[in-house]
Coordinates of C-alpha atoms (C1' of nucleotides) in Angstrom, one line a residue:
Chain L
M1 CA 19.0 -23.0 1.6
A2 CA 19.4 -19.5 1.2
F3 CA 19.7 -17.7 4.6
F4 CA 20.0 -13.8 4.8
K5 CA 21.9 -11.4 7.0
G6 CA 22.9 -7.8 7.0
K7 CA 21.4 -4.1 6.8
E8 CA 21.5 -1.5 3.9
L9 CA 20.1 1.9 3.4
Y10 CA 19.3 1.8 -0.5
S11 CA 17.6 4.2 -2.7
M12 CA 14.7 3.4 -4.8
D13 CA 14.4 5.1 -7.9
S14 CA 11.6 7.0 -10.0
K15 CA 10.1 4.0 -11.5
G16 CA 10.2 2.1 -8.1
R17 CA 13.1 -0.3 -8.7
V18 CA 15.2 -1.0 -5.3
N19 CA 18.4 -2.8 -5.9
I20 CA 19.2 -6.2 -4.2
P21 CA 22.6 -5.5 -1.9
A22 CA 25.6 -7.7 -3.5
K23 CA 25.8 -9.2 -0.4
M24 CA 22.8 -10.9 -0.4
R25 CA 22.6 -11.7 -3.8
K26 CA 25.5 -14.3 -2.6
S27 CA 22.7 -15.8 -0.7
V28 CA 20.3 -16.7 -3.4
S29 CA 20.6 -20.0 -4.8
P30 CA 20.5 -20.8 -8.7
E31 CA 17.1 -22.3 -8.3
A32 CA 15.6 -19.3 -7.1
N33 CA 15.6 -18.5 -11.0
D34 CA 16.4 -14.8 -10.3
T35 CA 12.8 -14.9 -8.7
F36 CA 11.2 -13.4 -5.5
T37 CA 7.7 -13.4 -4.3
V38 CA 7.5 -10.5 -2.4
T39 CA 4.5 -10.3 0.0
R40 CA 3.3 -8.1 3.3
G41 CA 5.5 -8.7 6.0
L42 CA 4.8 -8.5 9.7
D43 CA 5.5 -5.3 11.7
G44 CA 4.7 -3.1 8.3
C45 CA 7.9 -4.2 6.2
I46 CA 7.7 -5.9 2.6
E47 CA 9.0 -9.2 2.7
A48 CA 10.6 -11.0 -0.3
Y49 CA 11.5 -14.9 -0.8
P50 CA 13.5 -16.7 -3.1
L51 CA 11.2 -18.9 -5.5
D52 CA 12.7 -22.0 -4.3
T53 CA 12.0 -21.0 -0.7
W54 CA 8.3 -20.0 -1.4
R55 CA 7.9 -23.3 -3.2
I56 CA 7.8 -24.7 0.1
K57 CA 5.0 -22.4 1.6
E58 CA 3.2 -22.9 -1.4
E59 CA 3.2 -26.6 -1.0
H60 CA 2.0 -25.9 2.6
F61 CA -0.8 -23.9 1.6
E62 CA -1.7 -26.7 -1.1
K63 CA -2.6 -28.9 1.6
L64 CA -5.1 -26.7 3.3
N65 CA -8.7 -27.9 2.9
Q66 CA -10.6 -24.9 1.2
Y67 CA -13.7 -26.2 2.2
N68 CA -13.2 -25.0 6.0
A69 CA -14.1 -21.3 5.8
Q70 CA -11.2 -20.3 8.1
N71 CA -8.6 -21.7 6.0
R72 CA -9.9 -20.1 2.9
F73 CA -10.1 -16.9 4.8
F74 CA -6.3 -17.0 5.8
L75 CA -5.6 -18.3 2.0
R76 CA -7.1 -15.2 0.7
K77 CA -6.1 -12.8 3.1
I78 CA -2.2 -14.3 2.9
L79 CA -2.0 -14.5 -1.1
M80 CA -3.8 -11.0 -1.9
W81 CA -0.3 -9.6 -1.1
S82 CA 1.7 -11.9 -3.0
E83 CA 3.1 -11.3 -6.2
E84 CA 6.4 -12.9 -8.1
V85 CA 9.0 -10.3 -9.2
T86 CA 11.9 -10.8 -11.1
L87 CA 15.6 -9.5 -11.2
D88 CA 16.7 -7.0 -13.9
S89 CA 20.1 -7.6 -15.2
Q90 CA 21.2 -4.9 -12.3
W91 CA 19.8 -7.0 -9.9
R92 CA 17.0 -4.6 -9.1
V93 CA 13.3 -5.7 -8.8
M94 CA 10.1 -3.8 -8.9
L95 CA 8.1 -3.5 -5.9
P96 CA 4.4 -3.6 -6.2
K97 CA 2.8 -0.4 -6.0
K98 CA 0.3 -1.6 -3.2
L99 CA 2.9 -3.2 -1.0
L100 CA 4.8 0.5 -1.4
E101 CA 2.0 1.6 -0.5
F102 CA 1.1 -0.4 3.0
A103 CA 5.0 -0.1 3.5
G104 CA 4.8 3.5 3.3
I105 CA 8.2 3.2 1.3
D106 CA 9.0 5.9 -1.1
G107 CA 12.6 7.2 -1.3
K108 CA 14.9 5.5 0.8
V109 CA 14.8 1.8 2.1
V110 CA 16.3 -0.1 4.6
I111 CA 16.6 -3.8 3.0
A112 CA 17.7 -6.4 5.7
G113 CA 18.2 -10.1 5.6
V114 CA 16.3 -12.1 8.2
G115 CA 17.2 -15.7 7.7
D116 CA 15.0 -17.2 4.9
H117 CA 13.6 -13.7 3.4
I118 CA 14.8 -10.4 2.8
E119 CA 12.7 -7.4 4.3
F120 CA 12.3 -3.6 3.1
W121 CA 11.4 -1.2 5.5
E122 CA 10.7 2.6 5.2
P123 CA 13.7 3.8 7.0
E124 CA 12.0 5.9 9.9
K125 CA 9.5 2.7 10.5
Y126 CA 12.5 0.4 11.0
E127 CA 13.9 2.9 13.5
E128 CA 11.2 3.0 15.6
Y129 CA 10.6 -0.8 15.4
M130 CA 14.2 -1.3 16.6
A131 CA 13.6 1.2 19.4
G132 CA 10.5 0.1 20.0
T133 CA 11.2 -1.7 23.5
E134 CA 12.8 -1.0 26.8
E135 CA 14.5 -4.6 26.7
T136 CA 18.5 -4.6 25.6
Y137 CA 19.6 -6.6 23.1
E138 CA 21.5 -8.6 25.9
D139 CA 18.0 -9.4 27.6
I140 CA 16.6 -10.6 24.4
A141 CA 19.4 -12.7 23.2
A142 CA 19.8 -14.2 26.6
K143 CA 16.0 -15.2 26.0
V144 CA 16.0 -16.1 22.5
M145 CA 19.6 -17.5 22.1
Y146 CA 19.1 -19.9 24.8
V147 CA 19.5 -23.5 24.0
G148 CA 18.4 -25.8 26.8
Chain Z
M1 CA 0.0 -27.7 -11.1
A2 CA -0.6 -23.8 -10.9
F3 CA -0.7 -21.9 -8.2
F4 CA -2.3 -18.3 -8.3
K5 CA -1.6 -15.5 -6.0
G6 CA -2.2 -11.9 -6.1
K7 CA -4.8 -9.4 -6.2
E8 CA -5.7 -7.1 -9.2
L9 CA -8.4 -4.3 -9.4
Y10 CA -9.6 -4.7 -13.2
S11 CA -12.5 -3.5 -15.3
M12 CA -14.8 -5.5 -17.1
D13 CA -16.0 -3.8 -20.8
S14 CA -19.5 -3.0 -21.8
K15 CA -19.4 -6.6 -23.5
G16 CA -18.5 -8.5 -20.5
R17 CA -15.3 -9.3 -20.9
V18 CA -12.4 -9.7 -18.6
N19 CA -8.9 -9.6 -18.4
I20 CA -6.7 -12.0 -17.0
P21 CA -3.8 -10.3 -15.3
A22 CA -0.5 -11.6 -17.0
K23 CA 0.9 -12.5 -13.4
M24 CA -1.7 -15.1 -13.4
R25 CA -1.6 -16.0 -16.9
K26 CA 2.1 -17.1 -16.1
S27 CA 0.8 -19.7 -13.9
V28 CA -1.7 -21.6 -16.2
S29 CA 0.3 -24.5 -17.8
P30 CA -0.4 -25.0 -21.7
E31 CA -2.5 -28.2 -20.8
A32 CA -5.1 -25.7 -19.9
N33 CA -6.0 -25.1 -23.7
D34 CA -6.9 -21.4 -22.8
T35 CA -9.9 -22.7 -21.1
F36 CA -11.2 -21.9 -17.7
T37 CA -14.4 -23.7 -16.2
V38 CA -16.1 -21.2 -14.0
T39 CA -18.6 -22.1 -11.4
R40 CA -19.9 -20.5 -8.3
G41 CA -17.6 -19.8 -5.3
L42 CA -17.5 -19.6 -2.1
D43 CA -18.8 -16.3 0.1
G44 CA -20.0 -14.7 -3.2
C45 CA -17.2 -15.0 -5.7
I46 CA -16.8 -16.6 -8.8
E47 CA -14.4 -19.1 -9.3
A48 CA -12.5 -19.7 -12.4
Y49 CA -10.0 -23.3 -12.7
P50 CA -7.7 -24.2 -15.7
L51 CA -9.3 -26.8 -17.6
D52 CA -6.3 -29.2 -16.2
T53 CA -7.0 -28.7 -12.8
W54 CA -11.1 -29.0 -13.2
R55 CA -10.1 -32.4 -14.5
I56 CA -8.9 -33.4 -11.4
K57 CA -12.3 -32.3 -10.0
E58 CA -14.1 -33.8 -12.5
E59 CA -12.7 -37.1 -11.6
H60 CA -13.7 -36.7 -8.0
F61 CA -17.0 -35.9 -8.9
E62 CA -17.4 -39.2 -11.1
K63 CA -16.5 -41.2 -8.1
L64 CA -19.3 -39.8 -6.0
N65 CA -22.4 -42.6 -6.1
Q66 CA -25.0 -40.6 -7.5
Y67 CA -27.5 -42.9 -5.6
N68 CA -26.6 -41.3 -2.3
A69 CA -29.6 -38.5 -2.1
Q70 CA -26.9 -36.2 -0.9
N71 CA -24.3 -36.7 -3.7
R72 CA -26.6 -36.3 -6.1
F73 CA -27.9 -33.0 -4.7
F74 CA -24.4 -31.5 -4.4
L75 CA -23.4 -32.5 -7.7
R76 CA -26.9 -30.9 -9.5
K77 CA -25.9 -27.8 -7.7
I78 CA -22.2 -27.2 -8.7
L79 CA -22.7 -28.6 -12.3
M80 CA -25.7 -25.8 -12.8
W81 CA -23.3 -23.0 -12.1
S82 CA -20.2 -24.7 -14.0
E83 CA -19.8 -23.6 -17.7
E84 CA -16.4 -23.5 -19.9
V85 CA -14.8 -20.5 -21.1
T86 CA -12.2 -19.6 -23.3
L87 CA -9.8 -16.8 -23.9
D88 CA -9.6 -14.8 -26.7
S89 CA -6.4 -13.4 -28.3
Q90 CA -6.1 -10.6 -25.4
W91 CA -6.7 -13.3 -22.6
R92 CA -9.8 -12.1 -21.6
V93 CA -13.0 -14.2 -20.5
M94 CA -16.5 -13.4 -21.0
L95 CA -18.6 -14.6 -17.7
P96 CA -21.9 -15.9 -18.1
K97 CA -24.5 -13.5 -16.9
K98 CA -25.8 -15.6 -14.4
L99 CA -22.7 -16.0 -12.3
L100 CA -22.2 -12.0 -12.6
E101 CA -25.6 -11.8 -11.6
F102 CA -24.8 -14.2 -8.5
A103 CA -21.6 -12.2 -7.6
G104 CA -23.3 -8.7 -8.1
I105 CA -20.2 -7.9 -10.6
D106 CA -21.3 -5.0 -12.9
G107 CA -18.1 -2.8 -13.7
K108 CA -14.9 -3.2 -11.8
V109 CA -13.6 -6.8 -10.5
V110 CA -11.2 -7.8 -8.1
I111 CA -9.5 -10.6 -9.2
A112 CA -7.4 -12.7 -6.7
G113 CA -5.3 -15.9 -7.1
V114 CA -6.3 -18.3 -4.7
G115 CA -3.9 -21.1 -5.2
D116 CA -5.7 -23.7 -7.6
H117 CA -7.9 -21.3 -8.8
I118 CA -9.0 -17.6 -9.4
E119 CA -11.4 -15.4 -8.2
F120 CA -13.7 -12.8 -9.0
W121 CA -15.3 -10.7 -6.7
E122 CA -17.7 -7.6 -6.7
P123 CA -15.1 -5.0 -5.0
E124 CA -17.2 -4.0 -2.2
K125 CA -18.4 -7.5 -1.5
Y126 CA -14.6 -8.1 -1.4
E127 CA -14.0 -5.7 1.0
E128 CA -16.4 -6.6 3.2
Y129 CA -15.3 -10.1 3.5
M130 CA -11.9 -9.2 4.3
A131 CA -12.6 -7.1 6.9
G132 CA -14.2 -9.7 8.6
T133 CA -12.1 -10.5 11.2
E134 CA -11.1 -9.3 14.4
E135 CA -7.8 -11.1 14.0
T136 CA -4.5 -8.8 12.9
Y137 CA -2.6 -10.1 9.6
E138 CA 0.0 -10.7 12.1
D139 CA -2.3 -13.4 14.1
I140 CA -2.9 -14.8 10.9
A141 CA 0.5 -14.8 9.3
A142 CA 1.6 -16.9 12.5
K143 CA -0.7 -19.6 12.2
V144 CA -0.8 -20.1 8.3
M145 CA 2.7 -18.7 7.2
Y146 CA 4.8 -20.6 9.6
V147 CA 6.2 -23.9 8.1
G148 CA 7.7 -25.9 10.9
Chain J
dG1 C1' 46.5 3.4 -8.4
dT2 C1' 44.0 1.2 -11.0
dA3 C1' 40.6 -2.1 -12.6
dA4 C1' 36.5 -4.4 -11.2
dA5 C1' 32.1 -4.6 -9.0
dA6 C1' 28.3 -2.4 -6.9
dG7 C1' 24.9 1.1 -6.7
dT8 C1' 22.1 4.5 -9.3
dG9 C1' 19.6 6.4 -13.4
dG10 C1' 17.3 7.1 -18.3
dG11 C1' 15.8 5.9 -23.1
dT12 C1' 13.2 2.8 -25.5
dA13 C1' 10.9 -1.0 -27.6
dA14 C1' 7.3 -4.6 -26.0
dA15 C1' 3.7 -6.3 -23.1
dA16 C1' -0.3 -5.5 -20.8
dG17 C1' -4.9 -3.3 -20.0
dT18 C1' -8.7 -1.3 -22.4
dG19 C1' -12.4 -0.2 -25.7
dG20 C1' -14.9 -0.5 -29.7
dG21 C1' -16.3 -2.5 -34.8
dT22 C1' -18.3 -6.1 -37.6
dA23 C1' -19.3 -10.5 -39.2
dA24 C1' -20.4 -15.2 -37.9
dA25 C1' -23.0 -17.6 -35.0
dG26 C1' -27.0 -19.0 -32.0
dA27 C1' -31.5 -18.0 -30.6
dT28 C1' -36.5 -16.5 -31.3
dG29 C1' -40.9 -16.0 -33.2
dT30 C1' -44.1 -16.5 -37.0
Chain F
dA1 C1' -37.8 -22.7 -42.8
dC2 C1' -37.1 -18.5 -42.9
dA3 C1' -36.4 -13.6 -41.8
dT4 C1' -35.2 -11.0 -37.5
dC5 C1' -32.6 -10.3 -33.1
dT6 C1' -29.2 -10.9 -30.0
dT7 C1' -25.0 -12.6 -28.7
dT8 C1' -20.4 -14.3 -29.4
dA9 C1' -16.3 -14.5 -31.9
dC10 C1' -12.2 -12.0 -34.3
dC11 C1' -10.3 -8.1 -35.5
dC12 C1' -7.6 -3.8 -34.8
dA13 C1' -6.3 0.7 -32.0
dC14 C1' -4.8 3.2 -28.3
dT15 C1' -2.6 4.2 -23.4
dT16 C1' -0.6 3.0 -19.7
dT17 C1' 3.1 0.2 -17.7
dT18 C1' 7.3 -2.9 -18.2
dA19 C1' 11.1 -5.2 -19.8
dC20 C1' 15.6 -4.5 -21.8
dC21 C1' 19.2 -2.2 -22.6
dC22 C1' 23.1 1.6 -22.0
dA23 C1' 25.8 4.9 -19.4
dC24 C1' 27.5 7.3 -15.1
dT25 C1' 29.4 7.8 -10.5
dT26 C1' 31.2 5.3 -6.8
dT27 C1' 32.8 2.0 -3.3
dT28 C1' 35.4 -2.1 -3.1
dA29 C1' 39.7 -5.4 -4.1
dC30 C1' 43.9 -6.4 -5.6

DNA sequence: GTAAAAGTGGGTAAAAGTGGGTAAAGATGT
DNA sequence: ACATCTTTACCCACTTTTACCCACTTTTAC
């Protein structure tokens, strides 16, 4: 399974194409078939999952009972933002307009690898988010990384 | 099995034809034979199932004991709304009048992929439905997207 | 220093979305 | 059963968007 890391500042061209950084390409397995599912991410970003990783989520969704009103609502809410995109020969993707609008991405993009997926951020929003806590990196690391 | 996702705003022409978005076409298997079964959906929408998926539902219906009053009622109720539609050469379907009337669809249509089926919504009704919760996207994603 | 790879940009043909004309098929009334 | 009206299927046409190809500049690797 792919594991993405790193953070880059790239640019989106006039046609809405964004390059996937070479470092991250190498984490994508051939099973992904040059395809990502992009969807609305958390905290205002766009998330992209390689096809093979997304399939696991789909299997999870398929098991939900749609005759339960809450499940139905959740599914609709999640899937309305999800779309498949394929890479062109230069390893670029065309991000859907509604997602670009949601994320406020326009010219420059921060591309970040976050484990099982890649995130696209509007650069300022990214900085704000990263600045948005009083806790130090050390404090947070202590909480998250602690292995009892 | 097909897995539909994505949400698009399309228009229905004066003849009542609605295009199936290209992204969703790709999820349809050849076994569906360019045919969908459309039926009354939940929460005021119209649902369309590819033929091969609908067959599975039919098998389920066949197993129901018709001498049980509740089963009988359910069967009559769902089947009265169900109808097969075939795609024309431009991948459009003609939705039955009674379903359009039921869903209040007139000019513009929201087309949403929800796993095993496609949904058609009157745009305003769709927005209302989607707005109907206090929970944030992040809350919902936490419940649904997390795959342990 | 040089060659290869990575990042960026643009032209063009194909596909997608939308609309309409017309003839066949089906329904309706006498 | 027939004429009439309505509905549907099958064309064709136009505009916008997308996919594919080629090209150039910058960075990286050896």
